[in-house]
């Protein structure tokens, strides 16, 4: 039993191995997911974030609502960095969006690389947004499962998909841990009245929902990859079945062709055989053989014509 278990574990990488899809299928995936879904969502999200970053005080209210100290809160520092990074993020997405809109003019590998690197940036960006909007309590948590599903469709290769989706989960974990550390710092500088007012909230276990959400992201990462492997193996099995059917049809056609060749050649060969027999008997009797020779030549020409047509 131990040997079988060890063999099963040894074969696990082979069972989970998945090759890159055909270039045309890969281009269709990127066109559908990155251009038709992710790009419109970003174009709708960027103006909204631009408004909240530069014309609204909502982010400032979120980052300073717990702190009454004159010191600069860490969330506000993160917000300033994020506000500056946002402009670079917009420029990068405009360039990537232009390439996706004209993706037929670019090589597939170029489009894949741009989308792959942009996925890492998206994970970091949403991680920072999650941090400044409440950490693991932020509603932006539900963007991370969307990122994982998007990466699964756009990057089916295991060497790209698995590290990328683990990085997405790690980014959320980083935002959650950073949020806990900042909350501890905020709690340490509060006055006694604020501490007493927030005592019930701080006495709760803050890591329980965080662990559950992180476990959900990791489970989604594994489930998406395994589902993709199962679907890919099913697709390969269907392709092999179709190829087998085609080969069977080809063999049947070859068999029918061989039978047709045999049938077509048997008649002239039989006539040639009879003519040769008659020719042999005629020579013995000393008679003319012109007619038999003519028959043989006609049947040879007929056989040659049959082979040429086939």
mmCIF file of C-alpha atoms in Angstrom:
data_model
loop_
_atom_site.group_PDB
_atom_site.id
_atom_site.type_symbol
_atom_site.label_atom_id
_atom_site.label_comp_id
_atom_site.label_asym_id
_atom_site.label_seq_id
_atom_site.Cartn_x
_atom_site.Cartn_y
_atom_site.Cartn_z
ATOM 1 C CA UNK A 1 0.000 0.000 0.000
ATOM 2 C CA UNK A 2 2.867 2.388 0.776
ATOM 3 C CA UNK A 3 4.371 1.638 -2.620
ATOM 4 C CA UNK A 4 1.081 2.394 -4.316
ATOM 5 C CA UNK A 5 0.696 5.611 -2.413
ATOM 6 C CA UNK A 6 4.235 6.658 -3.303
ATOM 7 C CA UNK A 7 3.629 5.806 -6.960
ATOM 8 C CA UNK A 8 0.442 7.854 -6.910
ATOM 9 C CA UNK A 9 2.274 10.861 -5.499
ATOM 10 C CA UNK A 10 5.061 10.406 -8.023
ATOM 11 C CA UNK A 11 2.563 10.443 -10.873
ATOM 12 C CA UNK A 12 0.751 13.497 -9.523
ATOM 13 C CA UNK A 13 2.834 16.022 -11.543
ATOM 14 C CA UNK A 14 2.074 14.053 -14.704
ATOM 15 C CA UNK A 15 -1.631 13.942 -13.893
ATOM 16 C CA UNK A 16 -1.707 17.695 -13.281
ATOM 17 C CA UNK A 17 0.480 18.561 -16.238
ATOM 18 C CA UNK A 18 -1.265 20.707 -18.801
ATOM 19 C CA UNK A 19 0.179 21.929 -22.044
ATOM 20 C CA UNK A 20 -0.439 25.305 -23.594
ATOM 21 C CA UNK A 21 -3.498 25.395 -25.855
ATOM 22 C CA UNK A 22 -3.198 25.943 -29.574
ATOM 23 C CA UNK A 23 -2.132 29.504 -30.485
ATOM 24 C CA UNK A 24 -5.493 30.307 -32.045
ATOM 25 C CA UNK A 25 -7.364 29.057 -28.960
ATOM 26 C CA UNK A 26 -5.018 31.049 -26.705
ATOM 27 C CA UNK A 27 -5.698 34.191 -28.733
ATOM 28 C CA UNK A 28 -9.447 33.575 -28.432
ATOM 29 C CA UNK A 29 -9.115 33.222 -24.653
ATOM 30 C CA UNK A 30 -7.202 36.488 -24.339
ATOM 31 C CA UNK A 31 -9.655 38.245 -26.658
ATOM 32 C CA UNK A 32 -12.637 37.040 -24.647
ATOM 33 C CA UNK A 33 -11.305 37.509 -21.110
ATOM 34 C CA UNK A 34 -8.833 40.396 -21.337
ATOM 35 C CA UNK A 35 -10.429 42.456 -24.095
ATOM 36 C CA UNK A 36 -14.149 41.765 -23.779
ATOM 37 C CA UNK A 37 -14.429 41.439 -19.981
ATOM 38 C CA UNK A 38 -11.429 42.775 -18.045
ATOM 39 C CA UNK A 39 -10.830 45.839 -20.219
ATOM 40 C CA UNK A 40 -14.405 47.264 -20.021
ATOM 41 C CA UNK A 41 -14.468 46.654 -16.247
ATOM 42 C CA UNK A 42 -11.213 48.587 -15.837
ATOM 43 C CA UNK A 43 -12.419 51.438 -18.035
ATOM 44 C CA UNK A 44 -15.496 51.695 -15.844
ATOM 45 C CA UNK A 45 -13.478 51.436 -12.623
ATOM 46 C CA UNK A 46 -10.678 53.890 -13.459
ATOM 47 C CA UNK A 47 -12.894 57.027 -13.724
ATOM 48 C CA UNK A 48 -14.598 56.060 -10.458
ATOM 49 C CA UNK A 49 -11.252 55.667 -8.683
ATOM 50 C CA UNK A 50 -10.001 58.894 -10.240
ATOM 51 C CA UNK A 51 -12.957 60.715 -8.706
ATOM 52 C CA UNK A 52 -12.438 59.191 -5.259
ATOM 53 C CA UNK A 53 -8.673 59.784 -5.342
ATOM 54 C CA UNK A 54 -8.668 63.434 -6.437
ATOM 55 C CA UNK A 55 -12.155 64.939 -5.987
ATOM 56 C CA UNK A 56 -13.664 63.092 -3.047
ATOM 57 C CA UNK A 57 -12.568 62.854 0.595
ATOM 58 C CA UNK A 58 -13.947 59.350 1.061
ATOM 59 C CA UNK A 59 -10.510 57.688 1.196
ATOM 60 C CA UNK A 60 -9.261 60.269 3.695
ATOM 61 C CA UNK A 61 -12.322 59.671 5.869
ATOM 62 C CA UNK A 62 -11.726 55.917 5.809
ATOM 63 C CA UNK A 63 -8.019 56.171 6.625
ATOM 64 C CA UNK A 64 -8.350 58.693 9.490
ATOM 65 C CA UNK A 65 -11.671 57.784 11.118
ATOM 66 C CA UNK A 66 -10.009 55.837 13.961
ATOM 67 C CA UNK A 67 -7.059 58.119 14.644
ATOM 68 C CA UNK A 68 -7.075 61.415 16.544
ATOM 69 C CA UNK A 69 -3.299 61.716 16.863
ATOM 70 C CA UNK A 70 -1.430 64.535 15.086
ATOM 71 C CA UNK A 71 0.931 61.925 13.644
ATOM 72 C CA UNK A 72 0.443 60.889 10.029
ATOM 73 C CA UNK A 73 -1.523 57.608 10.030
ATOM 74 C CA UNK A 74 0.080 54.732 8.099
ATOM 75 C CA UNK A 75 -3.064 54.339 6.018
ATOM 76 C CA UNK A 76 -2.725 57.913 4.843
ATOM 77 C CA UNK A 77 0.873 57.252 3.819
ATOM 78 C CA UNK A 78 -0.252 54.200 1.867
ATOM 79 C CA UNK A 79 -3.015 56.295 0.306
ATOM 80 C CA UNK A 80 -0.531 58.958 -0.857
ATOM 81 C CA UNK A 81 1.697 56.285 -2.412
ATOM 82 C CA UNK A 82 -1.329 54.616 -3.990
ATOM 83 C CA UNK A 83 -2.568 57.927 -5.378
ATOM 84 C CA UNK A 84 0.777 58.467 -7.135
ATOM 85 C CA UNK A 85 0.943 54.860 -8.302
ATOM 86 C CA UNK A 86 -2.573 55.169 -9.697
ATOM 87 C CA UNK A 87 -1.394 57.436 -12.511
ATOM 88 C CA UNK A 88 1.209 54.878 -13.591
ATOM 89 C CA UNK A 89 -1.445 52.195 -13.324
ATOM 90 C CA UNK A 90 -3.739 54.152 -15.644
ATOM 91 C CA UNK A 91 -0.946 54.713 -18.190
ATOM 92 C CA UNK A 92 -0.039 51.008 -18.150
ATOM 93 C CA UNK A 93 -3.652 49.991 -18.672
ATOM 94 C CA UNK A 94 -4.081 52.466 -21.516
ATOM 95 C CA UNK A 95 -1.072 50.953 -23.297
ATOM 96 C CA UNK A 96 -2.269 47.398 -22.642
ATOM 97 C CA UNK A 97 -5.795 48.348 -23.725
ATOM 98 C CA UNK A 98 -4.492 49.750 -26.999
ATOM 99 C CA UNK A 99 -2.588 46.541 -27.668
ATOM 100 C CA UNK A 100 -5.663 44.448 -26.902
ATOM 101 C CA UNK A 101 -7.833 46.542 -29.214
ATOM 102 C CA UNK A 102 -5.283 46.010 -31.997
ATOM 103 C CA UNK A 103 -4.161 42.557 -30.912
ATOM 104 C CA UNK A 104 -4.158 41.223 -34.480
ATOM 105 C CA UNK A 105 -1.174 43.494 -35.203
ATOM 106 C CA UNK A 106 0.915 42.002 -32.414
ATOM 107 C CA UNK A 107 2.421 38.595 -31.930
ATOM 108 C CA UNK A 108 0.588 36.300 -29.544
ATOM 109 C CA UNK A 109 3.595 36.068 -27.208
ATOM 110 C CA UNK A 110 3.673 39.863 -26.855
ATOM 111 C CA UNK A 111 -0.001 39.980 -25.875
ATOM 112 C CA UNK A 112 0.475 37.102 -23.430
ATOM 113 C CA UNK A 113 3.459 38.783 -21.758
ATOM 114 C CA UNK A 114 1.664 42.130 -21.416
ATOM 115 C CA UNK A 115 -1.423 40.517 -19.864
ATOM 116 C CA UNK A 116 0.733 38.356 -17.597
ATOM 117 C CA UNK A 117 2.739 41.264 -16.169
ATOM 118 C CA UNK A 118 -0.369 43.417 -15.883
ATOM 119 C CA UNK A 119 -2.019 40.681 -13.785
ATOM 120 C CA UNK A 120 0.768 41.014 -11.180
ATOM 121 C CA UNK A 121 0.257 44.778 -11.096
ATOM 122 C CA UNK A 122 -3.503 44.344 -10.705
ATOM 123 C CA UNK A 123 -2.973 42.077 -7.689
ATOM 124 C CA UNK A 124 -0.707 44.652 -6.001
ATOM 125 C CA UNK A 125 -3.040 47.520 -6.824
ATOM 126 C CA UNK A 126 -6.120 45.805 -5.416
ATOM 127 C CA UNK A 127 -4.090 44.738 -2.400
ATOM 128 C CA UNK A 128 -3.249 48.364 -1.632
ATOM 129 C CA UNK A 129 -6.882 49.389 -2.201
ATOM 130 C CA UNK A 130 -7.951 46.627 0.175
ATOM 131 C CA UNK A 131 -5.553 47.905 2.818
ATOM 132 C CA UNK A 132 -6.812 51.500 2.756
ATOM 133 C CA UNK A 133 -10.472 50.435 2.713
ATOM 134 C CA UNK A 134 -10.509 48.160 5.734
ATOM 135 C CA UNK A 135 -8.189 45.224 5.207
ATOM 136 C CA UNK A 136 -9.886 41.843 5.387
ATOM 137 C CA UNK A 137 -13.169 43.614 6.173
ATOM 138 C CA UNK A 138 -13.039 45.450 2.839
ATOM 139 C CA UNK A 139 -15.657 44.722 0.197
ATOM 140 C CA UNK A 140 -12.797 44.631 -2.315
ATOM 141 C CA UNK A 141 -12.035 41.115 -1.119
ATOM 142 C CA UNK A 142 -14.469 39.847 -3.751
ATOM 143 C CA UNK A 143 -12.258 41.278 -6.480
ATOM 144 C CA UNK A 144 -9.594 38.680 -5.677
ATOM 145 C CA UNK A 145 -11.685 35.626 -6.677
ATOM 146 C CA UNK A 146 -12.408 37.467 -9.916
ATOM 147 C CA UNK A 147 -8.668 37.963 -10.480
ATOM 148 C CA UNK A 148 -8.033 34.253 -9.899
ATOM 149 C CA UNK A 149 -10.720 33.211 -12.389
ATOM 150 C CA UNK A 150 -9.416 35.727 -14.911
ATOM 151 C CA UNK A 151 -5.849 34.427 -14.552
ATOM 152 C CA UNK A 152 -7.052 30.846 -14.971
ATOM 153 C CA UNK A 153 -8.679 31.634 -18.300
ATOM 154 C CA UNK A 154 -5.967 33.947 -19.650
ATOM 155 C CA UNK A 155 -2.920 31.965 -18.489
ATOM 156 C CA UNK A 156 -3.648 28.222 -18.644
ATOM 157 C CA UNK A 157 0.016 27.164 -18.401
ATOM 158 C CA UNK A 158 0.793 25.798 -14.932
ATOM 159 C CA UNK A 159 4.151 27.585 -14.693
ATOM 160 C CA UNK A 160 2.357 30.918 -15.103
ATOM 161 C CA UNK A 161 -1.072 30.352 -13.631
ATOM 162 C CA UNK A 162 -0.160 28.778 -10.275
ATOM 163 C CA UNK A 163 2.492 31.345 -9.180
ATOM 164 C CA UNK A 164 0.265 34.189 -10.348
ATOM 165 C CA UNK A 165 -2.817 32.997 -8.467
ATOM 166 C CA UNK A 166 -0.751 32.253 -5.358
ATOM 167 C CA UNK A 167 0.569 35.802 -5.598
ATOM 168 C CA UNK A 168 -3.024 37.084 -5.747
ATOM 169 C CA UNK A 169 -3.834 35.189 -2.536
ATOM 170 C CA UNK A 170 -0.568 36.383 -0.981
ATOM 171 C CA UNK A 171 -1.421 39.975 -1.880
ATOM 172 C CA UNK A 172 -4.682 39.721 -0.002
ATOM 173 C CA UNK A 173 -2.843 38.120 2.923
ATOM 174 C CA UNK A 174 -0.338 40.998 2.887
ATOM 175 C CA UNK A 175 -3.169 43.541 2.929
ATOM 176 C CA UNK A 176 -4.867 41.735 5.822
ATOM 177 C CA UNK A 177 -1.698 41.436 7.924
ATOM 178 C CA UNK A 178 -0.787 45.067 7.232
ATOM 179 C CA UNK A 179 -4.286 46.104 8.287
ATOM 180 C CA UNK A 180 -3.915 44.207 11.584
ATOM 181 C CA UNK A 181 -0.552 45.835 12.281
ATOM 182 C CA UNK A 182 -1.912 49.299 11.525
ATOM 183 C CA UNK A 183 -4.932 48.670 13.744
ATOM 184 C CA UNK A 184 -2.646 47.642 16.582
ATOM 185 C CA UNK A 185 -0.650 50.838 16.114
ATOM 186 C CA UNK A 186 -3.851 52.910 16.039
ATOM 187 C CA UNK A 187 -5.122 51.197 19.176
ATOM 188 C CA UNK A 188 -1.832 51.803 20.977
ATOM 189 C CA UNK A 189 -2.024 55.611 20.494
ATOM 190 C CA UNK A 190 -5.722 55.982 21.339
ATOM 191 C CA UNK A 191 -6.795 57.582 24.560
ATOM 192 C CA UNK A 192 -8.488 55.508 27.223
ATOM 193 C CA UNK A 193 -11.980 56.646 26.250
ATOM 194 C CA UNK A 194 -11.538 55.427 22.670
ATOM 195 C CA UNK A 195 -10.029 52.164 23.886
ATOM 196 C CA UNK A 196 -13.006 51.517 26.153
ATOM 197 C CA UNK A 197 -15.421 52.355 23.330
ATOM 198 C CA UNK A 198 -13.690 49.869 20.985
ATOM 199 C CA UNK A 199 -12.963 47.233 23.631
ATOM 200 C CA UNK A 200 -15.652 44.798 22.404
ATOM 201 C CA UNK A 201 -14.453 45.046 18.822
ATOM 202 C CA UNK A 202 -10.809 44.453 19.716
ATOM 203 C CA UNK A 203 -11.629 41.534 22.012
ATOM 204 C CA UNK A 204 -12.999 39.615 19.030
ATOM 205 C CA UNK A 205 -10.666 37.311 17.133
ATOM 206 C CA UNK A 206 -9.748 39.354 14.020
ATOM 207 C CA UNK A 207 -7.890 36.529 12.304
ATOM 208 C CA UNK A 208 -10.763 34.057 12.009
ATOM 209 C CA UNK A 209 -12.584 35.679 9.048
ATOM 210 C CA UNK A 210 -9.208 36.503 7.488
ATOM 211 C CA UNK A 211 -8.115 32.840 7.573
ATOM 212 C CA UNK A 212 -11.445 31.704 6.149
ATOM 213 C CA UNK A 213 -11.237 34.146 3.271
ATOM 214 C CA UNK A 214 -7.635 33.287 2.551
ATOM 215 C CA UNK A 215 -8.505 29.574 2.600
ATOM 216 C CA UNK A 216 -11.299 30.295 0.118
ATOM 217 C CA UNK A 217 -8.845 32.014 -2.241
ATOM 218 C CA UNK A 218 -6.394 29.115 -2.036
ATOM 219 C CA UNK A 219 -9.184 26.605 -2.546
ATOM 220 C CA UNK A 220 -10.415 28.564 -5.554
ATOM 221 C CA UNK A 221 -6.864 28.620 -6.950
ATOM 222 C CA UNK A 222 -6.549 24.845 -6.663
ATOM 223 C CA UNK A 223 -10.087 24.172 -7.883
ATOM 224 C CA UNK A 224 -9.691 26.339 -10.987
ATOM 225 C CA UNK A 225 -6.458 24.619 -11.952
ATOM 226 C CA UNK A 226 -7.784 21.100 -11.320
ATOM 227 C CA UNK A 227 -10.981 21.880 -13.237
ATOM 228 C CA UNK A 228 -8.897 23.191 -16.111
ATOM 229 C CA UNK A 229 -6.768 20.021 -16.091
ATOM 230 C CA UNK A 230 -9.901 17.844 -16.148
ATOM 231 C CA UNK A 231 -11.414 19.832 -19.010
ATOM 232 C CA UNK A 232 -8.128 19.756 -20.924
ATOM 233 C CA UNK A 233 -7.838 15.980 -20.526
ATOM 234 C CA UNK A 234 -11.443 15.590 -21.662
ATOM 235 C CA UNK A 235 -10.701 17.775 -24.697
ATOM 236 C CA UNK A 236 -7.651 15.649 -25.520
ATOM 237 C CA UNK A 237 -9.691 12.465 -25.159
ATOM 238 C CA UNK A 238 -12.320 13.851 -27.540
ATOM 239 C CA UNK A 239 -9.609 14.839 -30.029
ATOM 240 C CA UNK A 240 -8.042 11.377 -29.820
ATOM 241 C CA UNK A 241 -11.471 9.830 -30.333
ATOM 242 C CA UNK A 242 -12.041 11.976 -33.412
ATOM 243 C CA UNK A 243 -8.572 11.126 -34.738
ATOM 244 C CA UNK A 244 -9.273 7.428 -34.156
ATOM 245 C CA UNK A 245 -12.556 7.712 -36.055
ATOM 246 C CA UNK A 246 -10.779 9.494 -38.913
ATOM 247 C CA UNK A 247 -8.088 6.801 -39.018
ATOM 248 C CA UNK A 248 -10.763 4.091 -39.046
ATOM 249 C CA UNK A 249 -12.507 5.807 -41.933
ATOM 250 C CA UNK A 250 -9.187 6.134 -43.764
ATOM 251 C CA UNK A 251 -8.456 2.435 -43.250
ATOM 252 C CA UNK A 252 -11.921 1.511 -44.484
ATOM 253 C CA UNK A 253 -11.457 3.751 -47.526
ATOM 254 C CA UNK A 254 -8.041 2.153 -48.173
ATOM 255 C CA UNK A 255 -9.637 -1.282 -47.924
ATOM 256 C CA UNK A 256 -12.365 -0.328 -50.393
ATOM 257 C CA UNK A 257 -9.732 1.126 -52.721
ATOM 258 C CA UNK A 258 -7.661 -2.069 -52.531
ATOM 259 C CA UNK A 259 -10.740 -4.147 -53.302
ATOM 260 C CA UNK A 260 -11.569 -1.890 -56.250
ATOM 261 C CA UNK A 261 -8.005 -2.199 -57.578
ATOM 262 C CA UNK A 262 -8.112 -5.983 -57.268
ATOM 263 C CA UNK A 263 -11.491 -6.137 -58.984
ATOM 264 C CA UNK A 264 -10.434 -3.846 -61.828
ATOM 265 C CA UNK A 265 -7.160 -5.690 -62.467
ATOM 266 C CA UNK A 266 -8.498 -9.215 -62.251
ATOM 267 C CA UNK A 267 -10.397 -8.964 -65.547
ATOM 268 C CA UNK A 268 -7.476 -7.847 -67.763
ATOM 269 C CA UNK A 269 -5.109 -10.234 -65.991
ATOM 270 C CA UNK A 270 -7.516 -13.099 -66.649
ATOM 271 C CA UNK A 271 -7.760 -12.142 -70.317
ATOM 272 C CA UNK A 272 -3.948 -11.859 -70.561
ATOM 273 C CA UNK A 273 -3.620 -15.285 -68.972
ATOM 274 C CA UNK A 274 -6.072 -16.823 -71.456
ATOM 275 C CA UNK A 275 -4.346 -15.077 -74.365
ATOM 276 C CA UNK A 276 -0.966 -16.379 -73.240
ATOM 277 C CA UNK A 277 -2.333 -19.892 -72.972
ATOM 278 C CA UNK A 278 -3.844 -19.627 -76.470
ATOM 279 C CA UNK A 279 -0.602 -18.124 -77.751
ATOM 280 C CA UNK A 280 1.380 -21.037 -76.385
ATOM 281 C CA UNK A 281 -0.935 -23.572 -78.026
ATOM 282 C CA UNK A 282 -0.969 -21.655 -81.313
ATOM 283 C CA UNK A 283 2.838 -21.581 -81.468
ATOM 284 C CA UNK A 284 2.939 -25.350 -81.037
ATOM 285 C CA UNK A 285 0.489 -25.768 -83.899
ATOM 286 C CA UNK A 286 2.510 -23.378 -86.133
ATOM 287 C CA UNK A 287 -0.380 -20.933 -86.631
ATOM 288 C CA UNK A 288 -0.202 -17.122 -86.720
ATOM 289 C CA UNK A 289 -0.123 -15.365 -83.311
ATOM 290 C CA UNK A 290 -0.899 -11.792 -84.364
ATOM 291 C CA UNK A 291 -4.399 -11.779 -82.840
ATOM 292 C CA UNK A 292 -3.232 -13.055 -79.420
ATOM 293 C CA UNK A 293 -0.407 -10.514 -79.273
ATOM 294 C CA UNK A 294 -2.894 -7.724 -80.060
ATOM 295 C CA UNK A 295 -5.193 -8.916 -77.254
ATOM 296 C CA UNK A 296 -2.295 -8.936 -74.769
ATOM 297 C CA UNK A 297 -1.252 -5.395 -75.736
ATOM 298 C CA UNK A 298 -4.825 -4.106 -75.418
ATOM 299 C CA UNK A 299 -5.249 -5.597 -71.965
ATOM 300 C CA UNK A 300 -1.874 -4.259 -70.802
ATOM 301 C CA UNK A 301 -2.930 -0.792 -71.967
ATOM 302 C CA UNK A 302 -6.228 -1.248 -70.172
ATOM 303 C CA UNK A 303 -4.466 -2.232 -66.924
ATOM 304 C CA UNK A 304 -2.141 0.759 -67.195
ATOM 305 C CA UNK A 305 -5.154 3.043 -67.684
ATOM 306 C CA UNK A 306 -6.885 1.592 -64.625
ATOM 307 C CA UNK A 307 -3.806 2.180 -62.444
ATOM 308 C CA UNK A 308 -3.426 5.726 -63.768
ATOM 309 C CA UNK A 309 -7.086 6.547 -62.971
ATOM 310 C CA UNK A 310 -6.848 5.048 -59.476
#
